[in-house]
Coordinates of N, CA and C in Angstrom, one line a residue:
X1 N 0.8 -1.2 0.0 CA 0.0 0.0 0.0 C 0.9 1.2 0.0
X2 N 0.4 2.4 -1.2 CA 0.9 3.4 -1.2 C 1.0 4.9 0.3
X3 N 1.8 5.3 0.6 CA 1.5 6.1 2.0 C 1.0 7.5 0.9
X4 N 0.0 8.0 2.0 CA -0.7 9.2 1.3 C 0.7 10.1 2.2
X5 N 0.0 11.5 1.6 CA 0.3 12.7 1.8 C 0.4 12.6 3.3
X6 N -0.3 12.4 4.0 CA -1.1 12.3 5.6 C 0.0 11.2 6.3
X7 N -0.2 10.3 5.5 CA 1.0 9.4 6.0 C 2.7 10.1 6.5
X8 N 3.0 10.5 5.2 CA 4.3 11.1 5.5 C 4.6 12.3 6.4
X9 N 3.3 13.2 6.5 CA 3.2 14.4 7.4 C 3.6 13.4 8.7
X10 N 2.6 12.7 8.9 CA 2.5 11.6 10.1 C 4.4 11.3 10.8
X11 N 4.8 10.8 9.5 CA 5.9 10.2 10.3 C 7.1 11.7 10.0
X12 N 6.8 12.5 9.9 CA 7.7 13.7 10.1 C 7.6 13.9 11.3
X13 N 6.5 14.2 12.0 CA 6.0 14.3 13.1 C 7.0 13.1 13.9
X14 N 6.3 12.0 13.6 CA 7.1 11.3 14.8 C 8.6 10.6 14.2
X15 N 9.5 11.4 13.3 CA 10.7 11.6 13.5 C 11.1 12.9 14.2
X16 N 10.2 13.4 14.7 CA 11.0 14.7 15.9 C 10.8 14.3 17.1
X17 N 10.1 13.1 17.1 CA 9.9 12.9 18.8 C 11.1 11.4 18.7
X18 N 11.4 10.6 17.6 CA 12.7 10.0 17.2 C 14.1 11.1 17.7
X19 N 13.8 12.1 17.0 CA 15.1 13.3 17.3 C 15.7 13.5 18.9
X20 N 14.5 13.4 19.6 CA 14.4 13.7 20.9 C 14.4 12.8 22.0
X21 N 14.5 11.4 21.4 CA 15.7 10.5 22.3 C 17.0 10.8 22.5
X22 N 17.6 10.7 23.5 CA 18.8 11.2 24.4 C 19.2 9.6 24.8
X23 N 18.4 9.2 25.7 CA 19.4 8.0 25.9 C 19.2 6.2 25.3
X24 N 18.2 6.5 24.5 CA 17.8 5.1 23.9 C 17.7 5.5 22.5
X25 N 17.3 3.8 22.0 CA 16.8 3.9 20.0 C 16.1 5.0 20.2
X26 N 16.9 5.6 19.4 CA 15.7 6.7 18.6 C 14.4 6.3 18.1
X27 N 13.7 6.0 18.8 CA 12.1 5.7 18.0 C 11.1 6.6 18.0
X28 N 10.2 7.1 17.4 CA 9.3 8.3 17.8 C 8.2 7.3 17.2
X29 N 6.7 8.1 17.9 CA 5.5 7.3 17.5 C 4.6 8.9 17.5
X30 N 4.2 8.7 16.9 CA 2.3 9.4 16.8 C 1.0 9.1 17.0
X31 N -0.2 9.7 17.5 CA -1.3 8.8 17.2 C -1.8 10.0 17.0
X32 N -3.0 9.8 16.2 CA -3.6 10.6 15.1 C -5.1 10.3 15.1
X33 N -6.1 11.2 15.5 CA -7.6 10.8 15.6 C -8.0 10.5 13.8
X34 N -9.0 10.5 14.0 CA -9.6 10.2 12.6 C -9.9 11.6 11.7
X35 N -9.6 12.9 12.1 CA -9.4 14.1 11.6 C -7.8 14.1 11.6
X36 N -7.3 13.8 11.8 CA -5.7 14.1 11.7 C -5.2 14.8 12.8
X37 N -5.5 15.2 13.8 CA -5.0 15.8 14.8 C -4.2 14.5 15.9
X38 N -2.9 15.1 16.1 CA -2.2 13.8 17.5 C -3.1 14.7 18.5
X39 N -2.8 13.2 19.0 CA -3.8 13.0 20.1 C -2.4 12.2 21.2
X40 N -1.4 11.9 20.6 CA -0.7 11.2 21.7 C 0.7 11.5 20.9
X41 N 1.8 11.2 21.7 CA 3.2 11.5 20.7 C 3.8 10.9 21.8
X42 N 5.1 10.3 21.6 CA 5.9 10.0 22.7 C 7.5 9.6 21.9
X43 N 8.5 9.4 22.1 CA 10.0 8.7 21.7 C 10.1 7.5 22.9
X44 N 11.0 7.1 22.1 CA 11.2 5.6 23.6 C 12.2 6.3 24.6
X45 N 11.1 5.6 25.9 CA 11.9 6.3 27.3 C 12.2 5.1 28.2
X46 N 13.2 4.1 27.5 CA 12.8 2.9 28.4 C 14.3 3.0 29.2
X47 N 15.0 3.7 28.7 CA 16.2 3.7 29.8 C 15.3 5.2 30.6
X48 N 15.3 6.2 30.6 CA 15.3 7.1 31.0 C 14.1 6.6 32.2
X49 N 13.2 5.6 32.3 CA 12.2 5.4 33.2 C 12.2 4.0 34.1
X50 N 13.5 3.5 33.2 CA 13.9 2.2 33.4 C 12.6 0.8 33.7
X51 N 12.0 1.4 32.3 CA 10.6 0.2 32.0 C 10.7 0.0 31.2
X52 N 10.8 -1.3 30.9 CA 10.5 -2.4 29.8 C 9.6 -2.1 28.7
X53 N 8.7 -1.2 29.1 CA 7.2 -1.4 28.2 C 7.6 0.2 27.7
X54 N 8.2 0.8 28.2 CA 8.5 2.6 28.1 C 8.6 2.5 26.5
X55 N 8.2 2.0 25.3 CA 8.3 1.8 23.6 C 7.8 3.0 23.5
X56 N 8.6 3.7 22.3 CA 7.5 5.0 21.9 C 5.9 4.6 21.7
X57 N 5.8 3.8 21.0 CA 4.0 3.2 20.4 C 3.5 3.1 21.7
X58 N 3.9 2.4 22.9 CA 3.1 1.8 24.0 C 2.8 3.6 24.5
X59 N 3.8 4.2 24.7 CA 3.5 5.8 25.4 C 2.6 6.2 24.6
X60 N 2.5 6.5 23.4 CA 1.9 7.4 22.3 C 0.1 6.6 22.6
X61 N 0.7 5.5 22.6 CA -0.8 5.0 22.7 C -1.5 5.2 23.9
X62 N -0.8 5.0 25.0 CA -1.3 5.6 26.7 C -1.6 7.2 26.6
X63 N -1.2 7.7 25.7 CA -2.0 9.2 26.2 C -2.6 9.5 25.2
X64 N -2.7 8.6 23.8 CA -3.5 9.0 23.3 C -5.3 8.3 24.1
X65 N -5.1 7.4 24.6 CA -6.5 7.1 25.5 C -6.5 8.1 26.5
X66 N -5.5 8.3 27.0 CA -6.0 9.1 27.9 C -6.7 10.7 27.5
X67 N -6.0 11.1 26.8 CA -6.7 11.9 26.0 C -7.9 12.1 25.8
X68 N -8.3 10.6 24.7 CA -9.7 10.2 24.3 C -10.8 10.3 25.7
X69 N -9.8 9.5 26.9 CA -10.7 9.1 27.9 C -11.3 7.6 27.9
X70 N -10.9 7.1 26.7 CA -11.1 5.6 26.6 C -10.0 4.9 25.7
X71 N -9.8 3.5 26.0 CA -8.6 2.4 25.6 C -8.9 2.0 24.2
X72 N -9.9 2.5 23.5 CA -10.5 2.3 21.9 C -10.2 3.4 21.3
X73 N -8.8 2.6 20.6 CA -8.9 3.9 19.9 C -9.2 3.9 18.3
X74 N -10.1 3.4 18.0 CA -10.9 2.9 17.2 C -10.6 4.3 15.9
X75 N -10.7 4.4 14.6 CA -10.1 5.6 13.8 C -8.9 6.4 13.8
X76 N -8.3 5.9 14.8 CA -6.9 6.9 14.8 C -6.1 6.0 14.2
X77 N -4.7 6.5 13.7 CA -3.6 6.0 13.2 C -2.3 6.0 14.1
X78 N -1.7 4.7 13.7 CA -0.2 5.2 14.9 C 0.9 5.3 14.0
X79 N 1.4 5.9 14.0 CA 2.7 6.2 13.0 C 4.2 5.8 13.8
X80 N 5.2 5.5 13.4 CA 6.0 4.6 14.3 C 7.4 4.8 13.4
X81 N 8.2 5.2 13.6 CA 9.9 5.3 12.5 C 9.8 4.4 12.5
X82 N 10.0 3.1 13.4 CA 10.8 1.8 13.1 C 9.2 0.4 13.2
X83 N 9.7 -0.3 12.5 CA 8.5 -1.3 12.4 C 7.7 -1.7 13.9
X84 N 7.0 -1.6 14.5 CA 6.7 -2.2 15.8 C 7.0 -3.7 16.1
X85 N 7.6 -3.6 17.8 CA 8.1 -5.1 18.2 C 6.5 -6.0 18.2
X86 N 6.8 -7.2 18.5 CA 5.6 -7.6 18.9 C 4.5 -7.2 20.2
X87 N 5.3 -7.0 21.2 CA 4.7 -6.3 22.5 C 3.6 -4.9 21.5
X88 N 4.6 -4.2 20.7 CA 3.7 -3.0 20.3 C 2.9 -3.0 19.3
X89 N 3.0 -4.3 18.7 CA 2.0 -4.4 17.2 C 0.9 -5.0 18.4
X90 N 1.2 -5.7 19.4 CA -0.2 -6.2 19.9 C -0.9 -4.9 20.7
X91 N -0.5 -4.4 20.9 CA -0.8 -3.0 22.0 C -1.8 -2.5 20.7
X92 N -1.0 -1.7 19.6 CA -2.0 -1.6 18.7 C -3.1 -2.1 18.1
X93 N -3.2 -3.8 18.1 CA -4.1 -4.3 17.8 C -5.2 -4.0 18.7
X94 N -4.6 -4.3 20.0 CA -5.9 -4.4 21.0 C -6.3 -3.2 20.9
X95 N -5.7 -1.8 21.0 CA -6.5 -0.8 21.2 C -7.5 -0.4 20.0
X96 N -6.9 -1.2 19.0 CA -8.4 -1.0 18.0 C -8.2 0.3 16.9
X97 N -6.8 0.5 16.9 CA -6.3 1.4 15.7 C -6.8 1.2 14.6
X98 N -6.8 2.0 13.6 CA -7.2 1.6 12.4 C -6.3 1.4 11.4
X99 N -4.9 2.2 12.1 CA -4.1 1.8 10.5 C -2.9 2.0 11.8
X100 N -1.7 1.4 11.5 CA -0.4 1.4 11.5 C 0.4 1.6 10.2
X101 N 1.2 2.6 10.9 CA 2.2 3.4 9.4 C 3.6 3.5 10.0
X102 N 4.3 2.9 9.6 CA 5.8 3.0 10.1 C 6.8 2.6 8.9
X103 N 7.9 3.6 9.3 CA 9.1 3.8 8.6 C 9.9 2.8 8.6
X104 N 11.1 2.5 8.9 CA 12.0 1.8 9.0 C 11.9 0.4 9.2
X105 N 11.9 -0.9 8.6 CA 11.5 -2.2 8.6 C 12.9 -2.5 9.9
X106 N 12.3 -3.5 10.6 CA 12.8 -4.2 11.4 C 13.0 -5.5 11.2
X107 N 14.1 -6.3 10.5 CA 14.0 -7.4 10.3 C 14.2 -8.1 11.6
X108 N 15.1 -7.8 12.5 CA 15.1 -8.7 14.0 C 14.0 -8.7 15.0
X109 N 13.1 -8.0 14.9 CA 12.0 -7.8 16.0 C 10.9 -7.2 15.6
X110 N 11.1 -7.0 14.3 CA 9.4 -6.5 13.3 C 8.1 -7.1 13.5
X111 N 7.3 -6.6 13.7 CA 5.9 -7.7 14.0 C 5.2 -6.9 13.0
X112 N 5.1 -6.3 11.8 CA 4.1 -5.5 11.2 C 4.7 -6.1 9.9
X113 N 5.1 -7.3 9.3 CA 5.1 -7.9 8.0 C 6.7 -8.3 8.0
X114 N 7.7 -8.4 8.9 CA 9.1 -8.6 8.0 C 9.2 -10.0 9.1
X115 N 9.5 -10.2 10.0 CA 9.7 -11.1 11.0 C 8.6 -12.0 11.5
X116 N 7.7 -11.2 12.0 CA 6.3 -11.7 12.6 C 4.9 -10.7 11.7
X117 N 4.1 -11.1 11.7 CA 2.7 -10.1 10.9 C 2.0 -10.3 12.0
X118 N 1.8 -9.8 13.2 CA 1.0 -9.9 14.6 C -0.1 -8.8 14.2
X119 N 0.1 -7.7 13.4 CA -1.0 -6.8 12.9 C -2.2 -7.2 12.2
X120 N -1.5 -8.1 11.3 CA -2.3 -8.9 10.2 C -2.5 -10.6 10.3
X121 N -2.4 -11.0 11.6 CA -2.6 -12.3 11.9 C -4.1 -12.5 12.0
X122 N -4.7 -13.6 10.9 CA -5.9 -13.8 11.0 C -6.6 -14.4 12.4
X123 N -5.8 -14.7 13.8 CA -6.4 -14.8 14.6 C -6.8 -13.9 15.3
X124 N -6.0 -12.7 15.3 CA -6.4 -11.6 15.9 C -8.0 -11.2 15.8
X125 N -8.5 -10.8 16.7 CA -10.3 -10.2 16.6 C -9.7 -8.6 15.6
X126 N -9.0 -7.8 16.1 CA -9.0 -6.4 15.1 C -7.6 -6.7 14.2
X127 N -8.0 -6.4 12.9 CA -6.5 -6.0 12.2 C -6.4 -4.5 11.5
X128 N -5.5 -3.7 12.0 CA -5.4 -2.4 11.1 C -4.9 -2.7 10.1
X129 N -4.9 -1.5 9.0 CA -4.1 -1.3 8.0 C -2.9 -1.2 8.2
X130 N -2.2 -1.7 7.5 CA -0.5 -1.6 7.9 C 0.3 -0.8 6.7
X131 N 1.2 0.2 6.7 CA 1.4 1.0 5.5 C 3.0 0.7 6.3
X132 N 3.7 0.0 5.6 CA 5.5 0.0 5.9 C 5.9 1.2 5.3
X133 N 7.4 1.3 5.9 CA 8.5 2.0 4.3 C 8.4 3.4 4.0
X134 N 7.4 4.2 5.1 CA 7.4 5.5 4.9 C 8.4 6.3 5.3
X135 N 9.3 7.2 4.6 CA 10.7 7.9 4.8 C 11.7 6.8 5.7
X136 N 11.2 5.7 4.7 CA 12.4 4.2 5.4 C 13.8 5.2 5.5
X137 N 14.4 5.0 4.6 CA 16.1 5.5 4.8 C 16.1 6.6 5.9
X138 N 15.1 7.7 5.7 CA 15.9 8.8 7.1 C 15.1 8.2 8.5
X139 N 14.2 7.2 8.6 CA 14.0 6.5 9.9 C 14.9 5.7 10.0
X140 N 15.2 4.5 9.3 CA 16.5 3.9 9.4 C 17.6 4.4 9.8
X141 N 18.4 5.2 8.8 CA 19.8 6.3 9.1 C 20.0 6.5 10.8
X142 N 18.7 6.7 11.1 CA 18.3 7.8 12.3 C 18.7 6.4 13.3
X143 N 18.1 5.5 13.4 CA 18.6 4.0 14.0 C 20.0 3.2 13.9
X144 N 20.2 3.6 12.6 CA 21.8 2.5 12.5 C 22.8 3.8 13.2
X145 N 23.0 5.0 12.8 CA 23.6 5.9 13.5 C 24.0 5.4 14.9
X146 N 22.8 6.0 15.7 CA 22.8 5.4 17.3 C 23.1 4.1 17.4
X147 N 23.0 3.3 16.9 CA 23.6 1.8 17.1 C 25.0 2.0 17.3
X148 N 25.9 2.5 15.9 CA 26.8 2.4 15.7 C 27.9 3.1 16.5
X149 N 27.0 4.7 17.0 CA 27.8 5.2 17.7 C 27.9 4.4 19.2
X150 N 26.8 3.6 19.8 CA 26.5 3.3 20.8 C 27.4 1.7 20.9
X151 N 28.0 1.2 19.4 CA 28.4 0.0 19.6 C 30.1 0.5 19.7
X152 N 30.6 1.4 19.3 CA 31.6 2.2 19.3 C 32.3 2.4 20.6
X153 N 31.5 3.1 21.3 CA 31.3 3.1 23.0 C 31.8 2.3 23.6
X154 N 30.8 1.3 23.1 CA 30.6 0.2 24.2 C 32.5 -0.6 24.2
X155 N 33.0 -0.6 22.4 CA 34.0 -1.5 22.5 C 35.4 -0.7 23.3
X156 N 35.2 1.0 23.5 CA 36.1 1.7 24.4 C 36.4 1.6 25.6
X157 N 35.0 0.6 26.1 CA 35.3 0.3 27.8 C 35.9 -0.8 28.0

C-alpha cells in the first residue's frame, strides 16, 4: 500500500519525537484521531524510566487514550519510524487502531510484515491497515547511527 500525503506528514512528526531520544533507540511514534490531529506522541523512554514497556508506540498510545478518555482507539492511526516489536504491534491491535504506518523495517524484531505479521494475523479479533516503508532511509539512518555510535562506546570500555 501506497503512504498518502497524511501518512508522510504523520511520520515527520514522529521523526521529531525519534530526534528527541537522548538515551535510547531513537524511536518516535504518533497517534492521530480520525481528523488528523495527535492525540498522543511520545520517543522511547525505556532507559530514562527504566521500564521495559516505556516503547514509543506503548506511550503514544497511553496518552492517546487518555486523551480520548477511553482504551479504543478505534479511527486513529499510529505512526512509528521503526516497524513495531511484537509487544507493540499487539498494543496496537488491542486498542483497535485503524491503521499502523511505520518507517523503517525491522528485520530482527518486526511484527508488522518482516519477522512476525501480529497486525495482520488472522487470529487476531482487530487487524489495522499496515502502511511500511514511509521515509524508510531517514528512519533507518536515524537508527543505524545510534547503534553504531552506541556499539563504538561500548567497544572503548
Amino acid at each position: 500500500m501506497q503512504p498518502s500525503a497524511a501518512d508522510v506528514a504523520a511520520m515527520r512528526l514522529a521523526l521529531e519525537q525519534a530526534r528527541s531520544c537522548r538515551q535510547d533507540i531513537p524511536v518516535g511514534a504518533v497517534v492521530l484521531d480520525a481528523e488528523g490531529e495527535v492525540i498522543g506522541c511520545a520517543g522511547n523512554e525505556r532507559e530514562a524510566l527504566q521500564d521495559p514497556t516505556a516503547h514509543a508506540e506503548v506511550l503514544a498510545l497511553r496518552r492517546a487514550a487518555e486523551r480520548l478518555g477511553s482504551w479504543r482507539l478505534t479511527g486513529c492511526t499510529l505512526a512509528v519510524t521503526l516497524e513495531p516489536c511484537p509487544m507493540c504491534a499487539g498494543a496496537a491491535a488491542l486498542a483497535r487502531v485503524d491503521r499502523v504506518v511505520f518507517g523503517a523495517w525491522n528485520v530482527e524484531y518486526g511484527a508488522g510484515g518482516s519477522r512476525w505479521d501480529i497486525l495482520r494475523d488472522r487470529r487476531m479479533a482487530h487487524r489495522p491497515e499496515v502502511v511500511g516503508g514511509v521515509l524508510e532511509q531517514e528512519c533507518g539512518t536515524l537508527v543505524r547511527e545510534f547503534l553504531a555510535s552506541h556499539r563504538d562506546s561500548a567497544r572503548e570500555i
